[in-house]
Amino acid sequence: MRFPIQDTAWFLIIKAHAEHITTIRNGQMIVSKLNENYVIHDDFSVTPLPRVIRLEASSVCNLKCMYCPTGTKHNNSRGKMNMEVFGRIVDEIKSYNGVDVAVLYHGGESFLNKNIFMMIRELRAIGIRLIKANTNGTVFNEKMLIEIIESGLDSITFSIDGLSPQENNWIRKGADYFEVAKTVKRLIILKRQMNSQTPEIHIANTQIPDEETILSEKEVSTPRYLLDDFAEFKDEVIFEQYYTIKWPGYECSAEYVLVGPPSAGLVEPSNYCDHVVQLITFRWNGDVVPCCYDITSEYVVGNITVQSLAKIWNNERYRKLRKSICNGNYMPMCASCQVIRRNFIWRNEMRKVNLNFVKGS
């Protein structure tokens, strides 16, 4: 939940939503979540340390998705997290015993890292309550699917895009919809056979809208082809759907347009971002970036191999970033972020393209 920071002394606001409660007291912001408080102090340091971590098991990807900086931006400094870097992160987590959630994903395909299952087991062993992963679903064999279930992974999200199988393959260059769908279904069947409740299986569907759809502010819905194809498994899959956004570090080519809905503008409240208060992201090489949107390391705040988590969390760069958001003087990475300002990418002639794909032509 986002809520503005107030500077007025002796000011008290309490607002509750689900498991979140936000309190502004004496000019300091207190965010309660899972019975824990986060306090933003006057110097923009935050206590306690983050309870949600993201680990980039791999920044390498075998696909070239058209809206993703990983697939479209050439970068020679990609790699897979080694166990030395991972071990350093684990040691830091154990030292303060405060992490509830670990997400094994940032910009690449996590399951290209041969140590991914060892990482999941180690995170479980140190008491992480919820472990999640994202995947494009193209790299699995039967053994790996069984290991997903046996490893203790709580949740896995498969990315399948577009309004038809053909459009998925066009957006997610290098993927085959029917092969990925076959993998998801096989994982569900294996869960049944192994009598396992985990992992929870999600399908995330990203759609490239036409301008008319964006301007009408029509709510994005699950495509019919997914509902039909997974009808047999409808109670065992959770669908999530989104429109394409502009990621920091992604430059739209001439064939794409950046557009916001009529109600676009600053998201209210616009001077608070929970990403820089409640979670931290470790890239494959140990670099720390502020949030899941910074796939291309636009703003590195430190490196866990040379600094402690406590020192990084409240260092000058982190506090400067938090202050810039609070004051509305956004850094370039934040200025067009979805947390601050809604915007979507749509493609010229997209309506014609979508109609052709849906018809299968």
XYZ file of C-alpha atoms in Angstrom:
361
model
C 0.000 0.000 0.000
C 1.367 3.443 -0.916
C 0.832 6.380 1.384
C 2.448 9.832 1.408
C 5.095 10.853 3.844
C 4.107 13.903 5.874
C 6.505 16.439 7.400
C 4.054 17.905 9.905
C 5.014 17.142 13.488
C 2.513 15.425 15.785
C 0.572 14.305 12.713
C -1.164 10.964 13.007
C -2.918 9.101 10.217
C -3.847 5.480 10.348
C -5.057 3.697 7.250
C -5.540 -0.048 6.957
C -5.791 -2.367 3.964
C -5.571 -6.154 4.245
C -2.335 -6.872 6.114
C -0.919 -3.358 5.692
C -1.311 -0.489 8.136
C 0.390 2.850 7.506
C 0.902 5.352 10.296
C 2.400 8.826 10.098
C 3.588 9.963 13.521
C 5.797 12.939 14.343
C 6.941 13.279 10.766
C 7.989 9.650 10.507
C 6.269 7.029 8.444
C 5.531 3.632 9.937
C 4.388 0.864 7.601
C 3.046 -2.253 9.315
C 3.008 -5.498 7.400
C 2.833 -9.050 8.740
C 2.963 -7.553 12.233
C 6.234 -5.778 11.477
C 6.851 -2.022 11.424
C 8.952 -0.117 8.887
C 10.002 3.344 9.982
C 11.296 6.034 7.613
C 13.408 8.361 9.736
C 14.113 12.056 9.178
C 17.364 11.282 7.320
C 15.481 8.774 5.094
C 17.105 5.766 6.661
C 14.684 2.872 7.196
C 14.357 0.373 10.008
C 14.243 -2.539 10.231
C 16.149 -4.228 7.404
C 13.968 -5.496 4.504
C 11.813 -8.560 4.993
C 11.463 -9.298 1.257
C 14.468 -10.080 -0.923
C 14.839 -10.691 -4.642
C 17.763 -12.756 -5.887
C 18.714 -12.822 -9.546
C 19.762 -16.428 -10.034
C 20.443 -15.616 -13.684
C 20.518 -12.420 -15.716
C 20.911 -14.542 -18.829
C 17.821 -15.450 -20.835
C 17.281 -17.777 -23.771
C 14.415 -15.663 -25.163
C 14.269 -12.201 -26.734
C 10.898 -10.872 -25.631
C 10.137 -7.702 -27.517
C 9.188 -5.512 -24.527
C 11.941 -6.664 -22.149
C 15.329 -4.945 -21.708
C 16.949 -8.351 -21.156
C 15.802 -9.544 -24.562
C 16.248 -6.318 -26.506
C 19.246 -4.559 -24.941
C 22.711 -5.889 -25.710
C 24.754 -6.300 -22.550
C 27.960 -8.260 -22.134
C 27.892 -8.099 -18.340
C 25.285 -10.792 -17.795
C 25.797 -13.989 -15.896
C 24.502 -16.467 -13.327
C 24.782 -16.075 -9.581
C 27.488 -18.342 -8.195
C 27.307 -20.026 -4.821
C 29.902 -17.677 -3.340
C 27.694 -14.638 -3.959
C 24.607 -16.572 -2.892
C 26.371 -17.737 0.262
C 27.265 -14.170 1.144
C 23.598 -13.165 0.828
C 22.492 -16.116 2.960
C 25.018 -15.226 5.649
C 23.699 -11.664 5.757
C 20.102 -12.890 5.993
C 20.954 -15.287 8.806
C 22.771 -12.564 10.712
C 19.553 -10.668 11.365
C 16.968 -13.418 10.827
C 14.374 -11.065 9.409
C 13.447 -12.204 5.889
C 9.966 -13.606 5.259
C 9.891 -13.778 1.450
C 12.496 -14.625 -1.201
C 11.854 -14.212 -4.925
C 14.313 -15.984 -7.205
C 13.918 -13.770 -10.226
C 14.933 -10.407 -11.620
C 15.606 -10.082 -15.337
C 16.713 -13.433 -16.752
C 15.652 -17.073 -16.765
C 16.289 -18.324 -13.240
C 16.252 -22.009 -14.134
C 19.268 -21.640 -16.419
C 21.271 -21.601 -13.186
C 22.214 -25.209 -12.398
C 22.305 -24.371 -8.687
C 18.734 -23.063 -8.508
C 17.355 -26.026 -6.564
C 20.236 -25.920 -4.097
C 19.456 -22.227 -3.571
C 15.783 -22.965 -2.910
C 16.668 -25.635 -0.346
C 19.161 -23.394 1.450
C 16.648 -20.561 1.658
C 14.112 -22.970 3.100
C 16.681 -24.282 5.579
C 17.290 -20.830 7.045
C 13.599 -20.306 7.651
C 12.320 -18.273 4.694
C 8.558 -18.681 4.867
C 7.670 -18.004 1.215
C 9.937 -18.782 -1.760
C 8.839 -17.817 -5.259
C 10.288 -18.054 -8.762
C 9.427 -16.860 -12.270
C 10.194 -18.681 -15.498
C 9.572 -18.590 -19.237
C 8.865 -22.326 -19.063
C 11.139 -23.380 -21.921
C 14.042 -25.070 -20.134
C 12.425 -27.915 -18.175
C 12.656 -31.666 -18.459
C 10.808 -34.261 -16.380
C 13.555 -34.450 -13.756
C 13.531 -30.691 -13.240
C 9.747 -30.604 -12.867
C 9.925 -33.249 -10.151
C 12.722 -31.329 -8.456
C 10.593 -28.162 -8.472
C 8.054 -30.005 -6.346
C 10.593 -31.713 -4.096
C 12.697 -28.584 -3.531
C 10.085 -26.828 -1.407
C 9.382 -23.979 -3.829
C 6.122 -22.356 -2.730
C 5.105 -20.571 -5.927
C 6.138 -20.515 -9.573
C 4.946 -18.133 -12.277
C 5.079 -19.039 -15.970
C 5.051 -16.197 -18.499
C 2.694 -16.666 -21.456
C 1.809 -13.518 -23.391
C -0.559 -12.117 -25.973
C -4.102 -12.872 -27.070
C -3.334 -16.084 -28.947
C -0.642 -18.780 -29.211
C 0.656 -17.120 -32.361
C 0.961 -13.739 -30.703
C 2.714 -15.303 -27.705
C 5.361 -16.701 -30.033
C 5.676 -13.339 -31.786
C 6.146 -11.429 -28.514
C 8.259 -14.063 -26.768
C 10.780 -14.698 -29.507
C 12.225 -18.181 -29.143
C 9.270 -19.625 -27.218
C 6.605 -22.060 -28.394
C 3.269 -21.641 -26.638
C 2.178 -25.251 -26.953
C 5.455 -26.560 -25.510
C 5.267 -24.187 -22.529
C 1.587 -25.039 -21.934
C 2.489 -28.723 -22.068
C 5.143 -28.128 -19.391
C 2.701 -26.293 -17.108
C 0.122 -29.067 -17.447
C 2.737 -31.724 -16.766
C 3.778 -29.936 -13.569
C 0.152 -29.890 -12.428
C -0.208 -33.609 -13.106
C 3.018 -34.369 -11.233
C 1.730 -32.385 -8.247
C -1.370 -34.573 -8.252
C 0.637 -37.765 -8.499
C 3.021 -36.673 -5.728
C 0.117 -35.425 -3.589
C 1.775 -32.032 -3.230
C 0.091 -28.713 -2.562
C 3.132 -26.791 -3.770
C 4.248 -25.015 -5.744
C 1.266 -22.782 -6.391
C 1.173 -22.328 -10.159
C 0.595 -18.954 -11.782
C 0.429 -17.912 -15.429
C 1.327 -14.265 -16.037
C -0.041 -12.923 -19.302
C 1.276 -9.637 -20.698
C -0.698 -8.017 -23.503
C 0.339 -5.280 -25.920
C -2.790 -3.150 -26.203
C -3.896 -0.886 -29.005
C -4.357 2.801 -28.318
C -8.134 2.544 -28.203
C -7.960 -0.064 -25.436
C -5.644 2.101 -23.341
C -7.697 5.251 -23.816
C -10.883 3.413 -22.861
C -9.168 2.219 -19.659
C -10.632 -1.210 -20.224
C -9.625 -3.638 -17.518
C -7.193 -6.243 -18.787
C -8.665 -9.740 -18.762
C -7.442 -13.299 -19.194
C -7.394 -14.251 -22.909
C -9.930 -16.784 -24.052
C -7.284 -19.125 -25.496
C -5.738 -19.607 -22.041
C -9.080 -20.159 -20.339
C -10.019 -22.745 -22.955
C -6.681 -24.546 -23.036
C -6.449 -24.790 -19.247
C -10.154 -25.448 -18.624
C -9.351 -28.898 -17.230
C -6.936 -27.303 -14.728
C -8.901 -24.148 -13.928
C -8.810 -24.788 -10.175
C -5.073 -25.456 -10.185
C -3.797 -22.392 -12.049
C -3.942 -18.730 -11.053
C -4.050 -16.303 -13.966
C -2.548 -12.821 -13.795
C -2.761 -10.352 -16.654
C -1.097 -7.033 -17.415
C -0.497 -4.527 -20.176
C 3.058 -3.921 -21.318
C 4.903 -1.215 -19.428
C 8.052 0.737 -20.150
C 10.903 -0.678 -18.107
C 13.793 1.552 -17.029
C 16.560 1.080 -19.589
C 14.140 0.120 -22.365
C 14.145 2.433 -25.368
C 11.033 2.276 -27.524
C 11.775 2.020 -31.230
C 9.819 4.025 -33.808
C 7.197 1.300 -34.200
C 6.100 1.613 -30.555
C 4.359 4.415 -28.738
C 4.373 5.215 -25.033
C 0.896 6.197 -23.921
C -1.020 6.645 -20.704
C -4.768 6.331 -20.056
C -6.873 9.511 -19.729
C -6.551 9.368 -15.960
C -2.780 9.012 -16.248
C -0.529 11.329 -14.414
C 0.893 10.891 -10.975
C -0.399 7.867 -9.128
C -1.771 9.024 -5.797
C -0.033 9.130 -3.508
C 3.062 9.766 -5.616
C 5.675 10.396 -2.956
C 5.998 6.946 -1.471
C 7.347 3.709 -2.959
C 7.227 0.538 -0.922
C 10.026 -0.987 -3.033
C 12.647 1.203 -1.360
C 11.211 0.643 2.112
C 10.304 -3.041 2.352
C 12.407 -5.032 -0.106
C 15.866 -5.297 -1.636
C 17.142 -6.814 -4.893
C 20.449 -8.624 -5.360
C 21.677 -8.971 -8.923
C 23.613 -12.020 -10.092
C 27.030 -10.436 -9.347
C 26.078 -9.109 -5.926
C 25.095 -5.617 -7.058
C 22.121 -4.212 -5.184
C 19.434 -2.270 -7.056
C 16.393 -0.604 -5.479
C 13.585 -2.563 -7.076
C 12.316 -5.197 -9.483
C 11.891 -2.605 -12.246
C 15.632 -1.878 -12.448
C 16.555 -4.808 -14.689
C 19.477 -2.972 -16.307
C 21.153 -1.631 -13.146
C 20.297 1.990 -13.802
C 20.899 2.814 -10.125
C 23.243 0.510 -8.215
C 23.273 1.264 -4.482
C 26.008 -1.158 -3.421
C 27.399 -4.678 -3.694
C 26.796 -7.379 -1.108
C 30.212 -8.995 -1.686
C 32.015 -5.939 -0.326
C 29.454 -4.354 2.014
C 27.085 -5.619 4.652
C 23.342 -5.540 4.086
C 22.906 -3.112 6.978
C 25.401 -0.638 5.497
C 23.894 -0.833 2.005
C 20.298 -0.493 3.204
C 20.832 2.945 4.697
C 23.825 4.251 2.755
C 23.889 7.668 1.105
C 22.636 6.465 -2.296
C 19.637 4.653 -0.802
C 18.695 7.627 1.377
C 19.115 9.999 -1.565
C 16.727 7.893 -3.637
C 14.102 7.757 -0.892
C 14.360 11.504 -0.386
C 13.957 12.189 -4.119
C 10.729 10.165 -4.185
C 9.397 11.860 -1.066
C 10.109 15.333 -2.477
C 8.817 14.510 -5.965
C 12.212 15.213 -7.539
C 12.314 11.834 -9.228
C 15.475 10.322 -10.602
C 15.265 9.298 -14.282
C 14.663 5.662 -13.365
C 11.651 6.597 -11.233
C 10.144 9.403 -13.318
C 8.127 7.137 -15.624
C 7.824 4.134 -13.298
C 4.419 2.515 -12.826
C 4.580 3.216 -9.104
C 4.720 6.949 -9.864
C 3.089 7.391 -13.265
C 1.016 4.906 -15.254
C 2.140 4.350 -18.846
C 1.973 1.524 -21.326
C 3.625 0.539 -24.583
C 1.462 -0.049 -27.600
C 2.473 -0.838 -31.155
C 1.374 1.059 -34.240
C -1.213 -0.979 -36.158
C -1.483 -3.242 -33.115
C -5.213 -3.722 -33.518
C -4.709 -5.169 -36.989
C -1.889 -7.397 -35.745
C -3.946 -8.650 -32.778
C -6.985 -9.406 -34.900
C -4.880 -11.411 -37.328
C -3.308 -13.418 -34.515
C -6.601 -14.097 -32.784
C -7.999 -15.361 -36.071
C -4.902 -17.519 -36.472
C -3.925 -15.958 -39.799
